[in-house]
XYZ file of C-alpha atoms in Angstrom:
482
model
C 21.092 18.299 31.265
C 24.556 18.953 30.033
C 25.253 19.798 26.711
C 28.662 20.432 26.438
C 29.912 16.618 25.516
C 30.401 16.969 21.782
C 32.675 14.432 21.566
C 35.902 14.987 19.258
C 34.615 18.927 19.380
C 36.241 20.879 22.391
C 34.335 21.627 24.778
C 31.975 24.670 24.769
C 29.980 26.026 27.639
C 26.429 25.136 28.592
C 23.254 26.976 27.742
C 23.022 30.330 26.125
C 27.176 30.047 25.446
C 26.251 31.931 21.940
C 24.252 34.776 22.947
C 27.329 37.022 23.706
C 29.878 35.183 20.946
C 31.341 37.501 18.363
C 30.225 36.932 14.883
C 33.835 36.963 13.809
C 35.010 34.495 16.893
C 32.092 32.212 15.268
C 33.405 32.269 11.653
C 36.826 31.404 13.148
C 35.843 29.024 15.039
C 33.687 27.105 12.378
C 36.903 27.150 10.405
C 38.985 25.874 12.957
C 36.427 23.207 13.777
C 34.899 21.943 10.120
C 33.743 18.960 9.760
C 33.660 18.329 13.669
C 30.387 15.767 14.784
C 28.841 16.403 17.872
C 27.057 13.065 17.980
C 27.806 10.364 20.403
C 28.917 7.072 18.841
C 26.932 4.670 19.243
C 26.427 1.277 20.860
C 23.286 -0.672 21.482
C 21.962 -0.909 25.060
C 23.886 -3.767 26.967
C 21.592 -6.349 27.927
C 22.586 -9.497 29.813
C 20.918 -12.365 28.026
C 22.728 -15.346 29.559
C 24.597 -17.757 27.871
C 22.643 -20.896 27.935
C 18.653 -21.823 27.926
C 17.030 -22.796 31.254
C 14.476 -25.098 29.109
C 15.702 -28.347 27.702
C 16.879 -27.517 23.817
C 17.322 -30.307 20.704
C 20.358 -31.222 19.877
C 22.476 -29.955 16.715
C 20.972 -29.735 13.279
C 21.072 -33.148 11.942
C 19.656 -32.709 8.640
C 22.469 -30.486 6.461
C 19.414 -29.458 4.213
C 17.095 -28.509 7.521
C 19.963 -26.810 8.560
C 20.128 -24.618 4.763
C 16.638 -24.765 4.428
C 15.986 -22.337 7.682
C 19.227 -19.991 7.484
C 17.476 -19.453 4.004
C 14.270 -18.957 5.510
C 12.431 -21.523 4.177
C 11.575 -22.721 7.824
C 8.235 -23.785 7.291
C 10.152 -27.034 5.125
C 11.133 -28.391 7.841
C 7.156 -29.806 9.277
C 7.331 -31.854 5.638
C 3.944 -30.920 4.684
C 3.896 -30.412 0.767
C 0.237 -28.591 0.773
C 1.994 -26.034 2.973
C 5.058 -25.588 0.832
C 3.273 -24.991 -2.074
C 0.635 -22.407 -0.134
C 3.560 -20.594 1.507
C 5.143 -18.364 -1.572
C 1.539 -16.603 -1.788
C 1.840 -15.022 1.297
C 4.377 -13.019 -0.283
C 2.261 -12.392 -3.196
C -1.080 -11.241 -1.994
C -0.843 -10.304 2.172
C -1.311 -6.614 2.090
C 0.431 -5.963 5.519
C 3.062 -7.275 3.803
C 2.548 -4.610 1.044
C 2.900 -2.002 3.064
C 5.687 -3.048 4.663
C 6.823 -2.884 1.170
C 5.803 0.305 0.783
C 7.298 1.704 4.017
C 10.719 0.052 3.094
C 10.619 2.095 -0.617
C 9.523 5.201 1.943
C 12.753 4.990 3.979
C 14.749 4.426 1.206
C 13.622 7.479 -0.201
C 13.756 9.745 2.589
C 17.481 8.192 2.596
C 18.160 9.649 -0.678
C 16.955 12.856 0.526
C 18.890 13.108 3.468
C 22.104 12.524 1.385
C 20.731 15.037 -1.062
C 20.769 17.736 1.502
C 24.619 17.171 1.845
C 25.177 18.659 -1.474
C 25.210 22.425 -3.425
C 21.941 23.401 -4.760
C 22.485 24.479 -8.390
C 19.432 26.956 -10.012
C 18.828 28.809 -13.030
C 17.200 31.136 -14.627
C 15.971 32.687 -18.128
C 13.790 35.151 -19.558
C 12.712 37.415 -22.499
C 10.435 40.257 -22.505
C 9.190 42.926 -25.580
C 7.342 45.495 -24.782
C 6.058 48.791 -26.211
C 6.561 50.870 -29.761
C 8.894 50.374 -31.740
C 9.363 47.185 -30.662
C 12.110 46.594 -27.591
C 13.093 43.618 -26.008
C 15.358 42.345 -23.158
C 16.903 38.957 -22.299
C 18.067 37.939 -19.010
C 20.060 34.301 -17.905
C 21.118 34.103 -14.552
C 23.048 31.233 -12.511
C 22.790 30.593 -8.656
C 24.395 27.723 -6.684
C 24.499 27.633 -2.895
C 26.112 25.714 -0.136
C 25.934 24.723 3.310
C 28.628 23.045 4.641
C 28.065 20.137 7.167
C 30.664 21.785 10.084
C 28.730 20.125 12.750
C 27.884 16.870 11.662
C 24.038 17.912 11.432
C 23.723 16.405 8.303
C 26.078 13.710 8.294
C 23.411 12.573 11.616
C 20.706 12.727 9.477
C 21.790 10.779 6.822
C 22.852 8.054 9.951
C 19.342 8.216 11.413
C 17.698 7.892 8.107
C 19.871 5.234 7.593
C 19.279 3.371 10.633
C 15.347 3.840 10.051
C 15.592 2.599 6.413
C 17.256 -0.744 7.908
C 14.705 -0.711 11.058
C 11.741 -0.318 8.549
C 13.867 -3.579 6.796
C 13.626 -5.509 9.445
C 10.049 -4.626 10.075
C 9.508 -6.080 7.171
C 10.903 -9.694 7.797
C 8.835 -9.390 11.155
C 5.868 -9.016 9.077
C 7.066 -12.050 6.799
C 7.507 -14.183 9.613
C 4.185 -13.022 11.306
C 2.520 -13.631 8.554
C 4.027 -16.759 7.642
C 3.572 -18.116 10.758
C -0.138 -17.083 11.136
C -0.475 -19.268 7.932
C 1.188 -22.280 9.505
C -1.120 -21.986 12.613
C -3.771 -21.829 10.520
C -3.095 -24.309 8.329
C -2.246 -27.068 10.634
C -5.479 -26.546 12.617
C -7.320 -26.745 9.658
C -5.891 -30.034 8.843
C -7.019 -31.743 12.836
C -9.759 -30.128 12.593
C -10.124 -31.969 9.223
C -8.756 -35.067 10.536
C -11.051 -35.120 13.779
C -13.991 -35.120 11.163
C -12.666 -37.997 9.845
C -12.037 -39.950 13.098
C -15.932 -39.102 14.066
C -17.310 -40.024 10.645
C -15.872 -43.276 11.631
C -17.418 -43.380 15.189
C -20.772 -41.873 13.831
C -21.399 -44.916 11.914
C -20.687 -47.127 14.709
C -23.072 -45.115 16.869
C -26.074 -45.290 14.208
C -25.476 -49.307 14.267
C -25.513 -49.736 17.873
C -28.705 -47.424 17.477
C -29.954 -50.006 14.875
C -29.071 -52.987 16.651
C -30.578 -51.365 20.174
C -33.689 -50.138 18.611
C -34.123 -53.641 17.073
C -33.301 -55.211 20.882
C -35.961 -53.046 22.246
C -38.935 -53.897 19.419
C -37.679 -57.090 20.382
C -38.263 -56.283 24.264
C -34.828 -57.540 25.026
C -34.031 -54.293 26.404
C -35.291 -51.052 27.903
C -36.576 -47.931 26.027
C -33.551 -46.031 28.557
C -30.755 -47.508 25.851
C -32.750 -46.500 22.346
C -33.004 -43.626 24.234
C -29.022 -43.530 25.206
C -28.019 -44.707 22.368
C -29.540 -42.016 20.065
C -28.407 -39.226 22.662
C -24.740 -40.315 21.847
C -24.986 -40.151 18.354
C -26.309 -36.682 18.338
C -23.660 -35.633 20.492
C -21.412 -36.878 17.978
C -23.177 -35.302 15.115
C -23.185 -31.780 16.478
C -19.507 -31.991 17.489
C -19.211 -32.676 13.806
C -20.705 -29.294 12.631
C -18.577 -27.982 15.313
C -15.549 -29.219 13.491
C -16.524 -28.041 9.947
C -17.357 -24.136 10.933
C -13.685 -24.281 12.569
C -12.584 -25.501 9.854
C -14.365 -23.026 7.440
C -13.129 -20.401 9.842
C -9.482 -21.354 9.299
C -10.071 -21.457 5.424
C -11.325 -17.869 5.422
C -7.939 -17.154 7.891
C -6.005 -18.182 5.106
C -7.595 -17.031 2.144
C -6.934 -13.501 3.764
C -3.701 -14.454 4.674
C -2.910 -14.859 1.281
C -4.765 -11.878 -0.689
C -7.961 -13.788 -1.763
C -11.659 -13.237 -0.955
C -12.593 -15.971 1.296
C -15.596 -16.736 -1.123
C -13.648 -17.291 -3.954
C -10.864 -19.564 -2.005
C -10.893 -23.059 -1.132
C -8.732 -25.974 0.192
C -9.487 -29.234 -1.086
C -9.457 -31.960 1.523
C -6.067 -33.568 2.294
C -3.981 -35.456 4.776
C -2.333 -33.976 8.169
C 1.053 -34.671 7.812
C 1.459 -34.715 11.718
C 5.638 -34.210 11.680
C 6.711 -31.396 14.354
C 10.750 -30.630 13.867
C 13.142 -30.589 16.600
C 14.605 -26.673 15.968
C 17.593 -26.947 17.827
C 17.877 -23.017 18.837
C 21.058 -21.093 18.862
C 23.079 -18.930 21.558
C 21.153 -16.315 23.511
C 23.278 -13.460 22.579
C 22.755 -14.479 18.495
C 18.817 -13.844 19.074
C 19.825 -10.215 18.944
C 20.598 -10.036 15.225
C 17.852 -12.932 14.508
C 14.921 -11.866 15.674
C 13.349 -9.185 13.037
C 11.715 -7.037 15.839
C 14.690 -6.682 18.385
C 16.971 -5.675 15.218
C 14.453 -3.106 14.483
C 14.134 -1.557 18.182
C 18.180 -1.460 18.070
C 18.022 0.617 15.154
C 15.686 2.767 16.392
C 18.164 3.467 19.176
C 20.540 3.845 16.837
C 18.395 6.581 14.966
C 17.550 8.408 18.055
C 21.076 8.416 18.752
C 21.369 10.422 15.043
C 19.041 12.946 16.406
C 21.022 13.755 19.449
C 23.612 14.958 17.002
C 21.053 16.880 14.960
C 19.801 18.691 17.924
C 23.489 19.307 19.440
C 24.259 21.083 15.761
C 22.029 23.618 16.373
C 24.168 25.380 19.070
C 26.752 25.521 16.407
C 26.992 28.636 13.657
C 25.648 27.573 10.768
C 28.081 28.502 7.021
C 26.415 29.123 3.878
C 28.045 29.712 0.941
C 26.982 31.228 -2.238
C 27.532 32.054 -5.919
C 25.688 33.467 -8.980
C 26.199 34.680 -12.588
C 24.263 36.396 -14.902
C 23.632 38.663 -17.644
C 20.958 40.816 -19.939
C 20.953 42.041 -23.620
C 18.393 42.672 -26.003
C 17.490 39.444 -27.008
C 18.335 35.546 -26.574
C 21.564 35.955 -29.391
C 23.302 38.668 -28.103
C 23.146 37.286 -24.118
C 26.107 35.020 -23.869
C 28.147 37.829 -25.704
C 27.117 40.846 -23.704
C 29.234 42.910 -21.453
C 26.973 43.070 -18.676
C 27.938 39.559 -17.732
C 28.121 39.926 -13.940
C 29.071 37.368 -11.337
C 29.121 37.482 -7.352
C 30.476 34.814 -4.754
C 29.033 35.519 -1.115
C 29.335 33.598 2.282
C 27.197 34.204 5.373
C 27.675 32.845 9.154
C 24.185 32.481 11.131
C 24.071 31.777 15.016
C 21.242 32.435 16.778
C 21.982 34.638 19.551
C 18.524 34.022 21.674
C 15.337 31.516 21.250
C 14.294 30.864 24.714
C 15.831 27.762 25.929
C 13.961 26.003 22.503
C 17.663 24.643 21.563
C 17.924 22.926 25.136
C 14.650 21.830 25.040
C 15.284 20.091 21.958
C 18.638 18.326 23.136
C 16.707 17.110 26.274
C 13.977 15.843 24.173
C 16.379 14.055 21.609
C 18.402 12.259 24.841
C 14.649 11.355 26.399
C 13.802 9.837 22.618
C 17.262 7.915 23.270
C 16.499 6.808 26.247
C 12.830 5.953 25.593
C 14.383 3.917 22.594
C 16.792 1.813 24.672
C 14.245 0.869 27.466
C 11.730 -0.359 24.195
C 14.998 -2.203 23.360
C 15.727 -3.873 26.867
C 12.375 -5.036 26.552
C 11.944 -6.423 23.115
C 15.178 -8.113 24.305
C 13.647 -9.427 27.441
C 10.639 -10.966 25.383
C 12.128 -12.780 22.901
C 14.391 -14.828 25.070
C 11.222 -14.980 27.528
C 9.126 -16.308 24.573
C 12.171 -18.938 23.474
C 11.902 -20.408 26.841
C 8.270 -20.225 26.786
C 8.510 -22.487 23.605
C 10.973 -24.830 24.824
C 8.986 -25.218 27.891
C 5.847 -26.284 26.242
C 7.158 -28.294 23.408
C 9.192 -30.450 26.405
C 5.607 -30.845 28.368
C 4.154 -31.657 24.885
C 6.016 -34.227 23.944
C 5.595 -35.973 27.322
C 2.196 -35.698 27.165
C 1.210 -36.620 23.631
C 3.304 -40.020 24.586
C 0.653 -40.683 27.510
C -1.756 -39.453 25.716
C -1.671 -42.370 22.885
C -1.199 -44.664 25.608
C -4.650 -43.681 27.078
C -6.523 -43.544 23.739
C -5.260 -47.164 22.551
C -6.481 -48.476 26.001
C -9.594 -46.689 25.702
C -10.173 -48.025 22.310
C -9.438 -51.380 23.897
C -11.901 -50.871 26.780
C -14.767 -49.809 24.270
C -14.606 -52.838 22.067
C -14.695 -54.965 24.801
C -17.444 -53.283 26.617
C -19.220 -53.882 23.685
C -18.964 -56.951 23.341
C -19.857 -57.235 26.788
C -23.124 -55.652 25.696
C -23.944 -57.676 22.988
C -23.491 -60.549 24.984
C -26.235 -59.588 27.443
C -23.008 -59.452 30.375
C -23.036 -55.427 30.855
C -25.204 -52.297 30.530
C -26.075 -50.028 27.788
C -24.667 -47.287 30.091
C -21.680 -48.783 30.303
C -21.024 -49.000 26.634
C -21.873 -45.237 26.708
C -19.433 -44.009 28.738
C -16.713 -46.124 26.944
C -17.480 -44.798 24.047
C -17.151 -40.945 25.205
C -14.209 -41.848 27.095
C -12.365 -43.866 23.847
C -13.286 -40.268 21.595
C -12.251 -38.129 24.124
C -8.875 -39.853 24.533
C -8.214 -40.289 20.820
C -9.578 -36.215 19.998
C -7.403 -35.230 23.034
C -4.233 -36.827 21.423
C -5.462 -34.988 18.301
C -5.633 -31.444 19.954
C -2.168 -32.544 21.541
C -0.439 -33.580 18.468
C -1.709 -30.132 17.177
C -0.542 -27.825 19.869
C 2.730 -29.703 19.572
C 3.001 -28.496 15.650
C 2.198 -24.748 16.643
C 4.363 -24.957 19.678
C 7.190 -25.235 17.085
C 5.783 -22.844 15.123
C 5.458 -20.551 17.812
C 9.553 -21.244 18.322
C 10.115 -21.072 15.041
C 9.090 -17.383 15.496
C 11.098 -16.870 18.218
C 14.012 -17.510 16.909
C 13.468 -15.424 13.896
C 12.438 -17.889 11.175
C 16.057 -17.850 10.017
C 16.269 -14.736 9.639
C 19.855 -12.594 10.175
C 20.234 -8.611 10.027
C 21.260 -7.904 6.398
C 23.710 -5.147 7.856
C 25.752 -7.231 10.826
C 28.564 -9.660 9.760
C 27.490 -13.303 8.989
C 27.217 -15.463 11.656
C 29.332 -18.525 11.946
């Protein structure tokens, strides 16, 4: 590992160059070179994200208020669902991940503030009084200390940057927790609603089962027809029944999702029955290279390369002598009047040079572990950058395929609708089977539950993009993006 590119510094030799350096070469030296960094500039990892999507994207924003509503963040507008928009702002309220994102945010920031702090003299003081003995004696004693260490190296300066750079990656933590939990909500939320709406649609069909049930039961007492079709006949309708239960505990289980989504004991949460609003956006999705600043978690791996740059720095200082300067005042008298007036008043100034001479290769090591952090850092990087577009594609992929299919898929169900009326009419007729009307009817609910389940996964296929793209969101710290 070399250790001699300090950047702007000149260059110094390798390991072990200050074991044999003159105290008074080093004081000269830290003169000559104040204020000198030794950490590398940085620049994010360079990863080549193409220029284009392979999957098939929308077009342009049509909608100027879409277009405001998600580079404000307000993505989840766009499916037009007004039970959501009003649910949405609690999230923000009452999901404790997202309170201790909070909380890590105020942490950063105030591990900032010390950082800077350091930077700065440290200013004491000091006062006492003491009587002792017979007759009664007394002394008084003030004294005033300040000390200094100037930032030659940079040391500071690159801790301050890496604080920095944490404070804004624990930031944009913190939107990817919004969004996550946002967008948990949405998932949630839709499915609650088809799995709501599929009750519906077999509350409908149940009834039709019990009055073929009826009107077989009554065809058999009347021995029109066999006991096989009471017997088919009430099969179906249980099937149908115990697909209904099926539906209501998912759709219990997605209440409780989002009572905890949003902060409130599932017990004391409910969602009154309403509509699915069934509208999936078209989110037309932006360059490649702009997913970079978008996407909450690949802003935060950047600057946590950017912080592990800062500690490169850090660790490079500590080859470097190290200045402290120093000053005090002070006085005693007999008591608290007389002290500011007394001629004992003494002051000293005082400056001291420190380089350690010998530690065992420990300053190496820590250089080759701060360039390893950097490294480690960069790969995470790559790969968060990798993802994302990965998942973007993934998105447009499946929302393309969707779209196909949910158009065949209403096809099928209105001709499977169409077959089972007619079937049983057949039936009541005396032309076909009981069996016959059975398996229309499955196939007619399967078809129209399918579409369902279709029109669904379409809504959290957006979603899902939505997410991928960042929900809007932009890096507060990089320049606005046109």
């Amino acid at each position: 590992m070399n250790h001699t590119c300090f950047d702007s510094c000149p260059r110094l030799p390798s390991k072990g160059w200050s074991r044999f350096l003159p105290l008074s070469t080093g004081l000269a030296l830290a003169l000559l070179l104040g204020a000198c960094s030794v950490t590398p500039p940085h620049q994010a990892p360079a990863v080549d994200v193409g220029t284009a999507w392979r999957g098939q994207a929308p077009e342009g924003w049509v909608s100027t208020a879409d277009y405001r509503a998600w580079h404000e963040g307000r993505w989840w507008t766009l499916f037009g669902d007004e039970g959501l928009d009003a649910l949405m702002p609690r999230v923000e309220i009452g999901n404790q991940d997202l309170a201790a994102a909070v909380a890590r945010v105020a942490q950063a920031q105030a591990l900032l503030r010390q950082a800077e702090a350091a930077q700065w003299p440290t200013v004491g003081t000091q006062l006492s009084t003491q009587r002792n003995g017979q007759p009664a004696r007394g002394s008084a004693s003030l004294g005033l200390t300040a000390s200094w260490a100037p930032d030659l190296w940079g040391r500071l300066a690159a801790g301050v940057q890496g604080q920095e750079a944490s404070l804004q990656a624990s930031q944009a933590n913190l939107a990817a927790a919004r969004l996550s939990a946002q967008g948990s909500l949405a998932q949630a939320w839709f499915a609650l609603r088809e799995a709501e709406a599929e009750g519906a649609l077999l509350e409908d069909i149940i009834e039709g089962y019990r009055r073929a049930l009826a009107i077989t039961q009554n065809n058999y007492d009347a021995g029109i027809v066999a006991r096989t079709d009471v017997l088919q006949a009430q099969s179906t309708l249980e099937s149908a029944l115990s697909t209904r239960a099926g539906l209501q505990r998912s759709r219990d289980t997605y209440e409780h999702a989002i009572a905890l989504l949003v902060g409130e004991v599932p017990a004391r949460f409910a969602l009154p029955p309403a509509p699915w609003v069934r509208q999936a956006p078209a989110i037309p999705p932006e360059l490649p290279s702009q997913l970079l600043l978008r996407r909450p978690d690949v802003a935060a791996a950047e600057r946590a390369v950017a912080a592990a740059n800062a500690s490169i720095g850090a660790a490079r200082a500590a080859w470097l002598p190290q200045l402290n300067l120093s000053a005090g005042a002070g006085g005693t008298a007999v008591d608290l009047a007389k002290l500011l007036s007394a001629p004992t008043l003494t002051w000293s100034l005082g400056a001291a040079l420190a380089q350690t001479l010998f530690d065992a290769g420990a300053r190496a090591a820590a250089v080759d572990q701060a360039v390893a952090a950097h490294q480690l850092a960069s790969a995470s990087y790559r790969q968060s950058v990798l993802e994302a577009i990965g998942q973007v594609e993934d998105q447009l992929t499946a929302m393309a395929a969707l779209d196909a299919q949910i158009e065949h898929a209403r096809v099928a169900a209105e001709a499977a609708t169409a077959a089972e009326e007619r079937t049983l009419n057949s039936y009541r007729a005396g032309i076909s089977a009981f069996t016959a009307v059975v398996t229309a009817q499955a196939t007619a609910l399967n078809a129209r539950r399918s579409l369902m389940q279709l029109q669904l996964s379409r809504q959290q296929a957006g979603v899902a993009l939505v997410q991928a793209l960042g929900g809007g969101w932009q890096a507060p710290w990089a320049p606005p993006q046109q």
